[in-house]
Amino acid sequence: MAAKKDTQSTKLVLKVVTGTNTDGKALTAQRSFANVNPAISDDDLLAIGSKLGALQAHDVAVVSRVDSASLVEEA
């Protein structure tokens, strides 16, 4: 039996650098944007993430896509 992936949700996550600790390592926080259309392309999502990142007070370190899906057996 082959598995079928049923995407249920997608969210955009921006990891921003909020400062540094006493050792000089970057401190980060996450900004999440839920209810993103799962059909959006990675290129389009990156472009949106970059534009949203420009609106942030802190520098963006990473733009991520997080997909949640359920797996079912295909008949």
PDB file of C-alpha atoms in Angstrom:
ATOM      1  CA  MET A   1       0.000   0.000   0.000  1.00  0.00           C
ATOM      2  CA  ALA A   2       1.221   3.455  -0.875  1.00  0.00           C
ATOM      3  CA  ALA A   3       0.915   6.321   1.554  1.00  0.00           C
ATOM      4  CA  LYS A   4      -0.985   9.468   0.628  1.00  0.00           C
ATOM      5  CA  LYS A   5      -0.144  12.802   2.257  1.00  0.00           C
ATOM      6  CA  ASP A   6      -3.074  15.075   3.068  1.00  0.00           C
ATOM      7  CA  THR A   7      -1.719  18.559   3.894  1.00  0.00           C
ATOM      8  CA  GLN A   8      -3.836  20.121   6.585  1.00  0.00           C
ATOM      9  CA  SER A   9      -2.087  23.403   7.332  1.00  0.00           C
ATOM     10  CA  THR A  10       0.894  25.547   6.460  1.00  0.00           C
ATOM     11  CA  LYS A  11       2.485  28.365   8.415  1.00  0.00           C
ATOM     12  CA  LEU A  12       5.250  30.864   7.790  1.00  0.00           C
ATOM     13  CA  VAL A  13       7.837  31.243  10.550  1.00  0.00           C
ATOM     14  CA  LEU A  14      10.379  34.070  10.799  1.00  0.00           C
ATOM     15  CA  LYS A  15      13.291  33.603  13.184  1.00  0.00           C
ATOM     16  CA  VAL A  16      14.570  37.035  14.252  1.00  0.00           C
ATOM     17  CA  VAL A  17      17.743  37.980  16.100  1.00  0.00           C
ATOM     18  CA  THR A  18      16.759  39.912  19.224  1.00  0.00           C
ATOM     19  CA  GLY A  19      20.246  40.416  20.655  1.00  0.00           C
ATOM     20  CA  THR A  20      23.227  38.520  22.019  1.00  0.00           C
ATOM     21  CA  ASN A  21      23.906  36.760  25.296  1.00  0.00           C
ATOM     22  CA  THR A  22      26.965  37.242  27.493  1.00  0.00           C
ATOM     23  CA  ASP A  23      28.885  34.665  25.432  1.00  0.00           C
ATOM     24  CA  GLY A  24      28.205  36.586  22.224  1.00  0.00           C
ATOM     25  CA  LYS A  25      25.750  34.024  20.834  1.00  0.00           C
ATOM     26  CA  ALA A  26      22.673  35.320  19.040  1.00  0.00           C
ATOM     27  CA  LEU A  27      19.381  35.339  20.902  1.00  0.00           C
ATOM     28  CA  THR A  28      16.424  34.592  18.638  1.00  0.00           C
ATOM     29  CA  ALA A  29      12.646  34.706  18.737  1.00  0.00           C
ATOM     30  CA  GLN A  30      10.050  33.358  16.326  1.00  0.00           C
ATOM     31  CA  ARG A  31       7.211  35.148  14.575  1.00  0.00           C
ATOM     32  CA  SER A  32       4.588  32.714  13.218  1.00  0.00           C
ATOM     33  CA  PHE A  33       1.925  33.410  10.608  1.00  0.00           C
ATOM     34  CA  ALA A  34      -0.703  30.653  10.479  1.00  0.00           C
ATOM     35  CA  ASN A  35      -3.429  29.824   7.970  1.00  0.00           C
ATOM     36  CA  VAL A  36      -1.186  30.084   4.915  1.00  0.00           C
ATOM     37  CA  ASN A  37      -2.596  28.463   1.766  1.00  0.00           C
ATOM     38  CA  PRO A  38      -0.806  25.074   1.463  1.00  0.00           C
ATOM     39  CA  ALA A  39      -0.757  25.444  -2.340  1.00  0.00           C
ATOM     40  CA  ILE A  40       1.559  28.487  -2.202  1.00  0.00           C
ATOM     41  CA  SER A  41       4.946  27.930  -3.827  1.00  0.00           C
ATOM     42  CA  ASP A  42       8.150  28.054  -1.798  1.00  0.00           C
ATOM     43  CA  ASP A  43       9.378  31.006  -3.900  1.00  0.00           C
ATOM     44  CA  ASP A  44       6.228  33.012  -3.205  1.00  0.00           C
ATOM     45  CA  LEU A  45       6.325  32.191   0.504  1.00  0.00           C
ATOM     46  CA  LEU A  46       9.970  33.271   0.706  1.00  0.00           C
ATOM     47  CA  ALA A  47       9.118  36.549  -1.016  1.00  0.00           C
ATOM     48  CA  ILE A  48       6.292  37.172   1.457  1.00  0.00           C
ATOM     49  CA  GLY A  49       8.536  36.233   4.375  1.00  0.00           C
ATOM     50  CA  SER A  50      11.211  38.639   3.170  1.00  0.00           C
ATOM     51  CA  LYS A  51       8.686  41.480   2.880  1.00  0.00           C
ATOM     52  CA  LEU A  52       7.265  40.740   6.334  1.00  0.00           C
ATOM     53  CA  GLY A  53      10.817  40.524   7.670  1.00  0.00           C
ATOM     54  CA  ALA A  54      11.513  44.045   6.430  1.00  0.00           C
ATOM     55  CA  LEU A  55       8.682  45.233   8.700  1.00  0.00           C
ATOM     56  CA  GLN A  56      10.224  43.643  11.795  1.00  0.00           C
ATOM     57  CA  ALA A  57      12.182  45.680  14.334  1.00  0.00           C
ATOM     58  CA  HIS A  58      14.847  42.933  14.437  1.00  0.00           C
ATOM     59  CA  ASP A  59      16.897  41.339  11.654  1.00  0.00           C
ATOM     60  CA  VAL A  60      15.506  38.115  10.180  1.00  0.00           C
ATOM     61  CA  ALA A  61      17.876  35.142  10.422  1.00  0.00           C
ATOM     62  CA  VAL A  62      15.668  32.454   8.850  1.00  0.00           C
ATOM     63  CA  VAL A  63      12.431  32.260   6.867  1.00  0.00           C
ATOM     64  CA  SER A  64      10.796  28.842   7.313  1.00  0.00           C
ATOM     65  CA  ARG A  65       7.794  26.975   5.993  1.00  0.00           C
ATOM     66  CA  VAL A  66       6.108  24.503   8.331  1.00  0.00           C
ATOM     67  CA  ASP A  67       3.632  22.042   6.809  1.00  0.00           C
ATOM     68  CA  SER A  68       1.423  19.798   8.895  1.00  0.00           C
ATOM     69  CA  ALA A  69      -0.066  16.742   7.209  1.00  0.00           C
ATOM     70  CA  SER A  70      -1.743  13.459   7.937  1.00  0.00           C
ATOM     71  CA  LEU A  71      -0.746  10.244   6.195  1.00  0.00           C
ATOM     72  CA  VAL A  72      -3.285   7.667   5.050  1.00  0.00           C
ATOM     73  CA  GLU A  73      -3.001   4.428   3.103  1.00  0.00           C
ATOM     74  CA  GLU A  74      -4.178   4.639  -0.492  1.00  0.00           C
ATOM     75  CA  ALA A  75      -6.532   1.883  -1.513  1.00  0.00           C
TER      76      ALA A  75
END
